[in-house]
Short mmCIF file of N, CA and C in Angstrom, two decimals:
data_model
loop_
_atom_site.label_atom_id
_atom_site.label_comp_id
_atom_site.label_asym_id
_atom_site.label_seq_id
_atom_site.Cartn_x
_atom_site.Cartn_y
_atom_site.Cartn_z
N UNK A 1 -45.16 36.57 -245.06
CA UNK A 1 -43.56 37.38 -244.84
C UNK A 1 -42.71 36.62 -245.97
N UNK A 2 -41.90 37.14 -246.47
CA UNK A 2 -40.98 36.25 -247.71
C UNK A 2 -39.77 36.06 -246.74
N UNK A 3 -38.80 35.21 -246.92
CA UNK A 3 -37.81 34.95 -246.58
C UNK A 3 -36.77 36.13 -246.82
N UNK A 4 -36.01 36.82 -246.43
CA UNK A 4 -34.87 37.73 -246.62
C UNK A 4 -33.82 37.03 -246.38
N UNK A 5 -32.42 36.96 -246.73
CA UNK A 5 -31.56 36.28 -246.67
C UNK A 5 -30.48 37.71 -246.32
N UNK A 6 -29.76 37.58 -245.57
CA UNK A 6 -28.39 38.65 -245.39
C UNK A 6 -27.13 38.58 -246.58
N UNK A 7 -27.88 37.89 -247.76
CA UNK A 7 -26.88 37.55 -249.10
C UNK A 7 -27.66 38.48 -250.36
N UNK A 8 -28.61 39.53 -250.45
CA UNK A 8 -29.09 40.14 -251.54
C UNK A 8 -28.15 40.03 -252.89
N UNK A 9 -27.82 41.69 -252.72
CA UNK A 9 -27.84 42.17 -253.92
C UNK A 9 -26.16 42.74 -253.95
N UNK A 10 -22.27 43.52 -255.23
CA UNK A 10 -22.14 44.62 -256.01
C UNK A 10 -20.24 44.78 -256.20
N UNK A 11 -19.88 44.94 -255.14
CA UNK A 11 -18.68 45.55 -255.49
C UNK A 11 -17.05 44.55 -254.93
N UNK A 12 -17.51 43.80 -254.32
CA UNK A 12 -16.56 43.03 -253.84
C UNK A 12 -15.41 42.74 -254.68
N UNK A 13 -16.35 41.52 -255.57
CA UNK A 13 -14.90 41.54 -257.16
C UNK A 13 -14.75 42.00 -257.43
N UNK A 14 -14.86 43.04 -257.97
CA UNK A 14 -14.85 44.37 -258.99
C UNK A 14 -13.02 45.61 -257.69
N UNK A 15 -14.05 45.18 -256.75
CA UNK A 15 -12.44 45.82 -255.06
C UNK A 15 -11.52 44.80 -255.69
N UNK A 16 -11.62 44.28 -255.68
CA UNK A 16 -10.48 42.94 -255.50
C UNK A 16 -9.77 42.48 -256.84
N UNK A 17 -10.68 43.18 -257.72
CA UNK A 17 -10.56 43.39 -258.96
C UNK A 17 -8.86 44.85 -259.60
N UNK A 18 -9.35 45.74 -258.55
CA UNK A 18 -8.67 46.89 -258.30
C UNK A 18 -7.44 47.17 -257.55
N UNK A 19 -8.10 46.41 -256.85
CA UNK A 19 -6.56 46.14 -255.08
C UNK A 19 -5.58 45.38 -255.59
N UNK A 20 -4.44 46.10 -255.25
CA UNK A 20 -3.41 44.99 -255.52
C UNK A 20 -2.79 44.47 -254.61
N UNK A 21 -2.27 42.61 -254.85
CA UNK A 21 -2.22 41.96 -253.76
C UNK A 21 -1.32 42.44 -252.16
N UNK A 22 -1.03 43.34 -252.18
CA UNK A 22 -0.84 43.53 -250.99
C UNK A 22 0.74 44.41 -251.10
N UNK A 23 1.64 44.30 -250.60
CA UNK A 23 3.02 45.14 -250.18
C UNK A 23 3.72 44.85 -251.40
N UNK A 24 4.65 45.72 -251.78
CA UNK A 24 5.47 45.76 -252.97
C UNK A 24 6.04 44.39 -253.41
N UNK A 25 5.81 44.75 -255.30
CA UNK A 25 6.51 43.40 -255.74
C UNK A 25 5.42 41.94 -255.69
N UNK A 26 4.09 42.55 -254.97
CA UNK A 26 2.70 41.40 -255.53
C UNK A 26 3.35 40.29 -253.76
N UNK A 27 3.71 40.72 -253.28
CA UNK A 27 3.62 40.48 -251.76
C UNK A 27 2.47 39.74 -251.62
N UNK A 28 2.28 38.97 -250.68
CA UNK A 28 0.74 38.50 -249.78
C UNK A 28 0.28 39.50 -249.12
N UNK A 29 -0.82 39.74 -249.10
CA UNK A 29 -1.67 40.73 -248.41
C UNK A 29 -1.08 39.99 -246.64
N UNK A 30 -1.17 41.23 -245.62
CA UNK A 30 -1.03 41.27 -244.28
C UNK A 30 -1.87 40.50 -243.45
N UNK A 31 -1.33 39.68 -242.59
CA UNK A 31 -2.47 38.54 -241.85
C UNK A 31 -3.65 39.78 -241.97
N UNK A 32 -4.66 38.73 -241.89
CA UNK A 32 -6.01 39.56 -241.91
C UNK A 32 -6.53 40.51 -242.48
N UNK A 33 -5.51 40.69 -244.22
CA UNK A 33 -6.60 41.69 -245.25
C UNK A 33 -8.06 40.84 -246.08
N UNK A 34 -7.76 39.15 -245.85
CA UNK A 34 -8.36 38.74 -246.52
C UNK A 34 -9.50 38.42 -245.28
N UNK A 35 -9.74 38.70 -244.16
CA UNK A 35 -11.23 38.90 -243.51
C UNK A 35 -11.65 39.69 -243.27
N UNK A 36 -10.54 41.03 -243.54
CA UNK A 36 -11.33 42.43 -244.01
C UNK A 36 -12.15 43.18 -244.91
N UNK A 37 -11.75 42.01 -246.00
CA UNK A 37 -12.18 42.64 -247.19
C UNK A 37 -13.34 41.25 -246.95
N UNK A 38 -13.57 40.84 -246.72
CA UNK A 38 -14.79 39.63 -246.72
C UNK A 38 -15.74 39.77 -245.55
N UNK A 39 -15.03 40.77 -244.29
CA UNK A 39 -16.28 41.62 -243.71
C UNK A 39 -17.11 42.96 -244.67
N UNK A 40 -15.99 43.72 -245.27
CA UNK A 40 -16.73 44.92 -245.67
C UNK A 40 -17.25 44.89 -246.81
N UNK A 41 -17.58 43.30 -247.84
CA UNK A 41 -18.38 43.04 -248.76
C UNK A 41 -19.43 42.40 -248.25
N UNK A 42 -19.76 41.55 -246.88
CA UNK A 42 -20.92 40.72 -246.54
C UNK A 42 -21.46 42.37 -245.53
N UNK A 43 -21.13 43.75 -245.12
CA UNK A 43 -22.09 44.33 -244.68
C UNK A 43 -22.48 45.75 -246.06
N UNK A 44 -21.67 45.59 -247.12
CA UNK A 44 -22.03 46.71 -248.86
C UNK A 44 -23.19 46.46 -249.00
N UNK A 45 -24.35 47.29 -248.91
CA UNK A 45 -25.54 47.50 -249.17
C UNK A 45 -25.36 47.23 -250.55
N UNK A 46 -24.56 47.19 -250.83
CA UNK A 46 -24.40 46.95 -252.72
C UNK A 46 -24.35 45.77 -253.13
N UNK A 47 -23.97 44.57 -252.34
CA UNK A 47 -23.16 43.32 -252.43
C UNK A 47 -23.89 42.24 -253.62
N UNK A 48 -23.35 41.38 -254.10
CA UNK A 48 -23.96 40.85 -255.14
C UNK A 48 -23.79 38.76 -254.31
N UNK A 49 -24.56 38.32 -254.79
CA UNK A 49 -24.98 36.65 -254.25
C UNK A 49 -23.18 36.56 -255.05
N UNK A 50 -22.62 37.09 -255.83
CA UNK A 50 -21.11 36.31 -255.69
C UNK A 50 -20.66 37.19 -254.66
N UNK A 51 -20.52 37.84 -253.94
CA UNK A 51 -19.67 39.03 -253.35
C UNK A 51 -19.79 38.13 -252.08
N UNK A 52 -21.21 37.78 -252.10
CA UNK A 52 -21.12 37.25 -250.48
C UNK A 52 -20.84 35.46 -250.44
N UNK A 53 -21.39 35.05 -251.70
CA UNK A 53 -20.16 33.47 -251.83
C UNK A 53 -18.77 33.49 -251.42
N UNK A 54 -17.58 34.93 -252.33
CA UNK A 54 -17.01 34.96 -252.13
C UNK A 54 -16.49 35.35 -250.73
N UNK A 55 -17.00 36.17 -250.07
CA UNK A 55 -16.64 36.31 -248.89
C UNK A 55 -16.12 35.08 -247.81
N UNK A 56 -17.82 34.21 -247.59
CA UNK A 56 -18.05 32.95 -246.86
C UNK A 56 -16.55 32.07 -247.44
N UNK A 57 -16.55 31.77 -248.82
CA UNK A 57 -16.05 31.14 -248.94
C UNK A 57 -14.42 31.77 -248.07
N UNK A 58 -13.78 33.40 -248.20
CA UNK A 58 -12.80 33.87 -247.57
C UNK A 58 -12.84 33.13 -245.74
N UNK A 59 -14.32 33.75 -245.54
CA UNK A 59 -14.21 32.64 -243.88
C UNK A 59 -13.81 31.19 -243.72
N UNK A 60 -14.29 31.02 -244.54
CA UNK A 60 -14.37 29.11 -244.30
C UNK A 60 -13.04 28.99 -244.39
N UNK A 61 -11.67 28.98 -245.21
CA UNK A 61 -10.72 29.53 -245.55
C UNK A 61 -10.15 29.35 -244.30
N UNK A 62 -10.42 30.85 -243.61
CA UNK A 62 -9.49 31.00 -242.41
C UNK A 62 -9.93 30.15 -241.29
N UNK A 63 -10.88 29.86 -241.34
CA UNK A 63 -11.43 29.17 -239.97
C UNK A 63 -10.93 27.79 -240.08
N UNK A 64 -11.20 26.85 -241.78
CA UNK A 64 -10.71 25.38 -241.67
C UNK A 64 -8.84 25.61 -241.52
N UNK A 65 -8.19 26.85 -242.09
CA UNK A 65 -6.46 26.75 -241.48
C UNK A 65 -6.28 26.83 -240.17
N UNK A 66 -7.68 27.93 -239.36
CA UNK A 66 -7.39 27.47 -237.57
C UNK A 66 -7.31 26.64 -237.15
N UNK A 67 -8.13 25.28 -237.64
CA UNK A 67 -8.46 24.30 -236.67
C UNK A 67 -7.67 23.34 -236.03
N UNK A 68 -6.83 23.78 -236.85
CA UNK A 68 -5.69 22.59 -236.05
C UNK A 68 -5.23 22.95 -234.68
N UNK A 69 -4.73 24.34 -234.74
CA UNK A 69 -4.56 25.00 -233.69
C UNK A 69 -6.00 25.01 -232.30
N UNK A 70 -7.01 25.20 -233.65
CA UNK A 70 -8.00 25.41 -232.48
C UNK A 70 -8.35 24.22 -231.67
N UNK A 71 -7.67 23.23 -231.67
CA UNK A 71 -7.72 21.79 -231.38
C UNK A 71 -9.42 21.17 -232.22
N UNK A 72 -9.63 21.56 -233.28
CA UNK A 72 -10.67 20.98 -234.06
C UNK A 72 -10.36 19.79 -235.16
N UNK A 73 -10.53 18.45 -234.74
CA UNK A 73 -9.94 17.64 -235.24
C UNK A 73 -11.47 16.32 -235.67
N UNK A 74 -11.16 15.31 -235.64
CA UNK A 74 -12.37 14.06 -235.85
C UNK A 74 -12.60 14.44 -236.81
N UNK A 75 -14.01 14.59 -237.28
CA UNK A 75 -14.70 15.14 -238.54
C UNK A 75 -14.94 16.38 -238.98
N UNK A 76 -14.82 16.96 -237.81
CA UNK A 76 -14.68 18.32 -238.43
C UNK A 76 -14.43 19.08 -239.02
N UNK A 77 -13.26 18.82 -239.61
CA UNK A 77 -12.58 19.65 -241.00
C UNK A 77 -12.87 18.93 -241.94
N UNK A 78 -13.58 17.57 -242.12
CA UNK A 78 -14.08 16.96 -243.21
C UNK A 78 -15.43 17.30 -243.29
N UNK A 79 -16.44 17.87 -242.39
CA UNK A 79 -17.66 18.98 -242.62
C UNK A 79 -17.79 20.47 -242.68
N UNK A 80 -16.69 21.14 -242.47
CA UNK A 80 -16.32 22.50 -242.84
C UNK A 80 -15.76 22.64 -243.82
N UNK A 81 -14.86 21.59 -244.53
CA UNK A 81 -14.45 21.26 -245.96
C UNK A 81 -15.60 21.34 -247.00
N UNK A 82 -16.82 19.90 -246.76
CA UNK A 82 -17.74 20.08 -247.44
C UNK A 82 -18.35 20.92 -247.39
N UNK A 83 -18.79 21.86 -246.54
CA UNK A 83 -20.05 23.12 -246.74
C UNK A 83 -18.80 23.81 -247.35
N UNK A 84 -17.73 24.07 -247.67
CA UNK A 84 -17.52 25.28 -248.30
C UNK A 84 -17.24 24.82 -249.59
N UNK A 85 -17.22 23.50 -249.69
CA UNK A 85 -17.51 23.55 -251.07
C UNK A 85 -18.90 23.19 -251.99
N UNK A 86 -19.71 22.82 -251.10
CA UNK A 86 -21.30 23.11 -250.95
C UNK A 86 -21.56 24.51 -251.76
N UNK A 87 -20.89 25.82 -250.32
CA UNK A 87 -21.27 26.86 -250.82
C UNK A 87 -20.39 27.74 -252.19
N UNK A 88 -19.18 27.19 -252.54
CA UNK A 88 -18.52 27.73 -253.41
C UNK A 88 -19.66 26.88 -255.18
N UNK A 89 -20.37 25.85 -254.52
CA UNK A 89 -21.02 26.07 -256.40
C UNK A 89 -22.32 26.14 -255.89
N UNK A 90 -23.29 26.50 -254.29
CA UNK A 90 -24.73 26.55 -254.29
C UNK A 90 -24.75 28.04 -253.73
N UNK A 91 -26.09 27.90 -253.77
CA UNK A 91 -26.61 29.28 -253.54
C UNK A 91 -25.95 29.15 -252.16
N UNK A 92 -25.57 30.27 -251.32
CA UNK A 92 -25.43 30.80 -249.85
C UNK A 92 -26.52 30.07 -249.04
N UNK A 93 -27.94 30.15 -249.46
CA UNK A 93 -29.21 30.02 -248.88
C UNK A 93 -29.20 28.08 -248.82
N UNK A 94 -28.39 27.35 -249.54
CA UNK A 94 -28.49 25.91 -249.57
C UNK A 94 -28.73 24.99 -248.23
N UNK A 95 -29.82 24.11 -248.14
CA UNK A 95 -29.60 23.88 -246.87
C UNK A 95 -28.77 23.06 -246.33
N UNK A 96 -28.18 22.23 -247.58
CA UNK A 96 -27.49 21.05 -246.89
C UNK A 96 -26.13 21.81 -246.35
N UNK A 97 -25.41 22.58 -247.23
CA UNK A 97 -24.47 23.68 -246.71
C UNK A 97 -24.74 23.79 -245.33
N UNK A 98 -25.90 24.74 -245.23
CA UNK A 98 -26.01 25.54 -244.04
C UNK A 98 -26.58 24.28 -243.22
N UNK A 99 -27.17 22.69 -243.07
CA UNK A 99 -26.92 21.94 -242.58
C UNK A 99 -25.56 21.43 -241.42
N UNK A 100 -24.56 21.10 -242.93
CA UNK A 100 -23.38 21.18 -242.78
C UNK A 100 -22.22 22.79 -241.70
N UNK A 101 -22.88 23.64 -241.93
CA UNK A 101 -22.23 24.35 -241.18
C UNK A 101 -22.55 24.88 -239.85
N UNK A 102 -23.97 24.29 -239.51
CA UNK A 102 -24.66 23.99 -237.87
C UNK A 102 -23.85 22.75 -237.57
N UNK A 103 -23.85 21.92 -238.01
CA UNK A 103 -22.72 21.13 -237.84
C UNK A 103 -21.63 21.40 -237.38
N UNK A 104 -20.74 21.91 -238.04
CA UNK A 104 -19.65 22.33 -237.49
C UNK A 104 -19.44 23.49 -236.69
N UNK A 105 -19.99 24.15 -236.02
CA UNK A 105 -20.86 24.71 -234.82
C UNK A 105 -20.74 23.93 -234.46
N UNK A 106 -21.60 23.11 -234.03
CA UNK A 106 -21.99 22.26 -232.91
C UNK A 106 -20.97 21.34 -232.46
N UNK A 107 -20.66 20.96 -232.97
CA UNK A 107 -19.02 19.94 -232.99
C UNK A 107 -17.73 21.19 -232.33
N UNK A 108 -17.49 22.73 -232.68
CA UNK A 108 -16.83 23.77 -232.27
C UNK A 108 -16.85 24.09 -231.26
N UNK A 109 -18.44 24.10 -231.05
CA UNK A 109 -19.07 25.24 -229.36
C UNK A 109 -19.70 24.17 -228.44
N UNK A 110 -20.08 23.31 -228.64
CA UNK A 110 -20.45 22.28 -227.49
C UNK A 110 -22.34 22.72 -227.72
N UNK A 111 -22.82 23.18 -228.75
CA UNK A 111 -24.73 23.55 -228.45
C UNK A 111 -24.66 24.18 -229.82
N UNK A 112 -26.02 23.59 -230.10
CA UNK A 112 -26.99 23.87 -231.48
C UNK A 112 -27.07 25.03 -231.41
N UNK A 113 -26.81 25.80 -232.90
CA UNK A 113 -27.11 27.16 -233.26
C UNK A 113 -28.03 27.70 -233.29
N UNK A 114 -28.15 28.79 -232.64
CA UNK A 114 -29.51 29.89 -232.61
C UNK A 114 -28.87 31.13 -232.97
N UNK A 115 -30.23 31.92 -233.30
CA UNK A 115 -29.41 33.30 -234.01
C UNK A 115 -29.47 33.83 -232.16
N UNK A 116 -28.36 34.67 -232.58
CA UNK A 116 -28.24 35.61 -231.00
C UNK A 116 -29.02 36.29 -231.07
N UNK A 117 -29.46 36.46 -229.45
CA UNK A 117 -31.13 37.43 -228.94
C UNK A 117 -30.77 38.34 -229.49
N UNK A 118 -29.74 39.12 -229.52
CA UNK A 118 -29.26 40.15 -230.07
C UNK A 118 -29.46 40.78 -231.59
N UNK A 119 -30.05 39.80 -232.55
CA UNK A 119 -30.19 40.08 -233.80
C UNK A 119 -31.85 39.93 -233.67
N UNK A 120 -32.13 41.14 -234.31
CA UNK A 120 -33.57 41.39 -234.51
C UNK A 120 -33.92 41.79 -235.39
N UNK A 121 -33.20 42.70 -236.17
CA UNK A 121 -33.26 43.61 -237.78
C UNK A 121 -31.79 43.17 -238.63
N UNK A 122 -32.40 43.33 -240.01
CA UNK A 122 -31.22 43.14 -240.50
C UNK A 122 -30.20 43.87 -240.37
N UNK A 123 -29.87 45.10 -240.04
CA UNK A 123 -29.14 46.22 -239.51
C UNK A 123 -28.60 45.62 -238.49
N UNK A 124 -28.88 44.99 -237.61
CA UNK A 124 -28.60 43.34 -235.95
C UNK A 124 -27.47 42.64 -236.89
N UNK A 125 -27.64 41.91 -237.73
CA UNK A 125 -26.96 40.97 -238.47
C UNK A 125 -25.77 41.22 -239.08
N UNK A 126 -26.11 42.62 -239.92
CA UNK A 126 -24.89 43.08 -240.60
C UNK A 126 -23.96 43.63 -239.40
N UNK A 127 -23.87 44.34 -238.64
CA UNK A 127 -23.40 44.72 -237.49
C UNK A 127 -22.22 43.64 -236.24
N UNK A 128 -23.40 42.75 -236.09
CA UNK A 128 -23.09 41.54 -235.70
C UNK A 128 -22.27 40.70 -236.14
N UNK A 129 -21.76 41.02 -237.63
CA UNK A 129 -21.22 39.73 -238.89
C UNK A 129 -19.86 41.11 -238.91
N UNK A 130 -19.75 42.39 -238.91
CA UNK A 130 -18.64 43.24 -238.82
C UNK A 130 -17.90 43.18 -237.94
N UNK A 131 -18.71 42.78 -236.12
CA UNK A 131 -17.83 42.80 -235.42
C UNK A 131 -17.18 41.09 -234.89
N UNK A 132 -18.10 40.61 -235.52
CA UNK A 132 -17.23 39.07 -235.29
C UNK A 132 -15.98 38.71 -236.02
N UNK A 133 -16.34 39.25 -237.39
CA UNK A 133 -14.86 38.99 -238.08
C UNK A 133 -14.15 40.27 -237.63
N UNK A 134 -14.23 41.07 -236.93
CA UNK A 134 -13.13 41.82 -236.89
C UNK A 134 -12.32 41.26 -236.00
N UNK A 135 -13.08 40.46 -234.89
CA UNK A 135 -13.45 40.13 -233.62
C UNK A 135 -12.15 38.60 -233.84
N UNK A 136 -12.53 37.55 -235.16
CA UNK A 136 -11.79 36.73 -235.42
C UNK A 136 -10.71 37.13 -235.95
N UNK A 137 -10.81 38.28 -236.75
CA UNK A 137 -8.79 38.72 -237.08
C UNK A 137 -7.98 38.95 -235.99
N UNK A 138 -8.48 39.60 -234.94
CA UNK A 138 -7.72 39.93 -233.64
C UNK A 138 -7.59 38.42 -233.19
N UNK A 139 -8.37 37.37 -232.66
CA UNK A 139 -8.19 36.41 -231.63
C UNK A 139 -6.73 35.47 -233.01
N UNK A 140 -7.34 35.66 -234.08
CA UNK A 140 -5.94 34.60 -235.00
C UNK A 140 -5.11 35.07 -234.86
N UNK A 141 -4.82 36.54 -234.73
CA UNK A 141 -3.53 37.19 -235.06
C UNK A 141 -2.97 37.09 -233.27
N UNK A 142 -3.72 36.91 -232.41
CA UNK A 142 -3.35 36.85 -230.76
C UNK A 142 -2.89 35.40 -230.93
N UNK A 143 -3.27 34.25 -231.33
CA UNK A 143 -3.28 32.76 -231.37
C UNK A 143 -4.13 32.74 -230.51
N UNK A 144 -5.24 32.77 -230.13
CA UNK A 144 -6.93 32.40 -229.87
C UNK A 144 -7.58 31.65 -230.80
N UNK A 145 -7.10 30.99 -231.21
CA UNK A 145 -7.82 29.98 -232.90
C UNK A 145 -8.70 29.46 -232.31
N UNK A 146 -9.18 28.80 -231.11
CA UNK A 146 -10.66 28.62 -230.80
C UNK A 146 -11.99 29.34 -231.29
N UNK A 147 -11.07 31.00 -230.13
CA UNK A 147 -12.46 32.07 -230.31
C UNK A 147 -12.07 32.47 -232.14
N UNK A 148 -11.01 32.41 -232.49
CA UNK A 148 -11.47 33.06 -233.83
C UNK A 148 -11.87 31.95 -234.80
N UNK A 149 -12.21 31.03 -234.59
CA UNK A 149 -12.86 29.41 -235.68
C UNK A 149 -14.55 30.04 -235.36
N UNK A 150 -14.77 29.93 -233.51
CA UNK A 150 -15.99 30.11 -233.15
C UNK A 150 -16.61 31.69 -233.77
N UNK A 151 -15.82 32.55 -234.02
CA UNK A 151 -16.14 34.09 -234.36
C UNK A 151 -16.84 34.00 -236.22
N UNK A 152 -15.92 33.12 -236.69
CA UNK A 152 -15.95 33.22 -238.61
C UNK A 152 -16.69 31.99 -238.73
N UNK A 153 -17.54 31.03 -237.71
CA UNK A 153 -18.27 30.04 -237.98
C UNK A 153 -19.55 31.26 -237.45
N UNK A 154 -19.92 32.03 -236.77
CA UNK A 154 -20.97 32.12 -236.26
C UNK A 154 -21.15 33.51 -237.48
N UNK A 155 -19.92 34.48 -238.22
CA UNK A 155 -20.79 35.35 -238.41
C UNK A 155 -20.95 34.37 -239.73
N UNK A 156 -20.38 33.27 -240.38
CA UNK A 156 -20.93 33.01 -241.45
C UNK A 156 -22.01 32.09 -241.16
N UNK A 157 -22.53 31.65 -240.27
CA UNK A 157 -24.31 30.91 -240.02
C UNK A 157 -25.17 32.67 -240.10
N UNK A 158 -25.07 33.39 -239.78
CA UNK A 158 -25.58 34.69 -239.48
C UNK A 158 -25.84 35.41 -240.83
N UNK A 159 -24.77 35.21 -241.67
CA UNK A 159 -25.27 35.40 -242.99
C UNK A 159 -26.01 34.54 -243.77
N UNK A 160 -25.45 32.95 -243.49
CA UNK A 160 -26.73 32.13 -244.45
C UNK A 160 -28.02 31.72 -243.90
N UNK A 161 -28.44 32.21 -242.35
CA UNK A 161 -29.47 32.05 -241.95
C UNK A 161 -31.11 33.16 -242.21
N UNK A 162 -32.01 32.41 -242.59
CA UNK A 162 -32.73 33.52 -243.17
C UNK A 162 -33.50 34.37 -242.32
N UNK A 163 -33.66 34.99 -242.44
CA UNK A 163 -34.27 36.08 -241.82
C UNK A 163 -35.59 36.66 -242.33
N UNK A 164 -36.87 37.13 -241.57
CA UNK A 164 -38.12 37.27 -242.58
C UNK A 164 -38.03 39.09 -242.37
N UNK A 165 -38.32 39.59 -243.73
CA UNK A 165 -37.79 41.15 -243.73
C UNK A 165 -39.41 41.75 -243.38
N UNK A 166 -38.79 42.55 -242.82
CA UNK A 166 -40.65 43.32 -242.10
C UNK A 166 -41.69 44.38 -243.51
N UNK A 167 -42.77 43.85 -242.94
CA UNK A 167 -43.90 44.17 -243.81
C UNK A 167 -43.60 45.65 -244.69
N UNK A 168 -44.11 45.64 -246.37
CA UNK A 168 -43.77 46.96 -246.65
C UNK A 168 -45.06 47.71 -245.75
N UNK A 169 -44.45 48.79 -245.56
CA UNK A 169 -45.37 50.22 -245.28
C UNK A 169 -45.94 50.47 -246.77
N UNK A 170 -47.17 50.86 -245.96
CA UNK A 170 -47.87 51.35 -247.20
C UNK A 170 -47.91 52.72 -246.93
#
């Protein structure tokens, strides 16, 4: 069985290029719009590796911005920022970047990363990522920064954690 990453194949960059920045006269997009775009890109079946990279960077940007309100200090910001830098320049499957992301998870949650038991198939992972990013946006809007950061990190980890594709049917 070969590993299948939730990062395979398309439209995020085009959607960003075609969309306007938000309100009238180039006003900034409404809070949470960046996460909505990221969630859509991550669940789009036609996504490219660049789409996934851009979405991951958006997740990191939001998590890092919320870290002070979530009480994440110490080494957490440096590890999360370094993981973001690596994901910006390397494959979303890069082991060093994923390791830093897992360390960031451990510091934020107090436990080691493990794929949630509810995720058995790629479709389960996709649904979890969409739900986590939506719930993270809601948590951040409501001032629950720790919950928002945890959900964003979980979504990013689900995306970059290898899953095995089912054997081809004959």
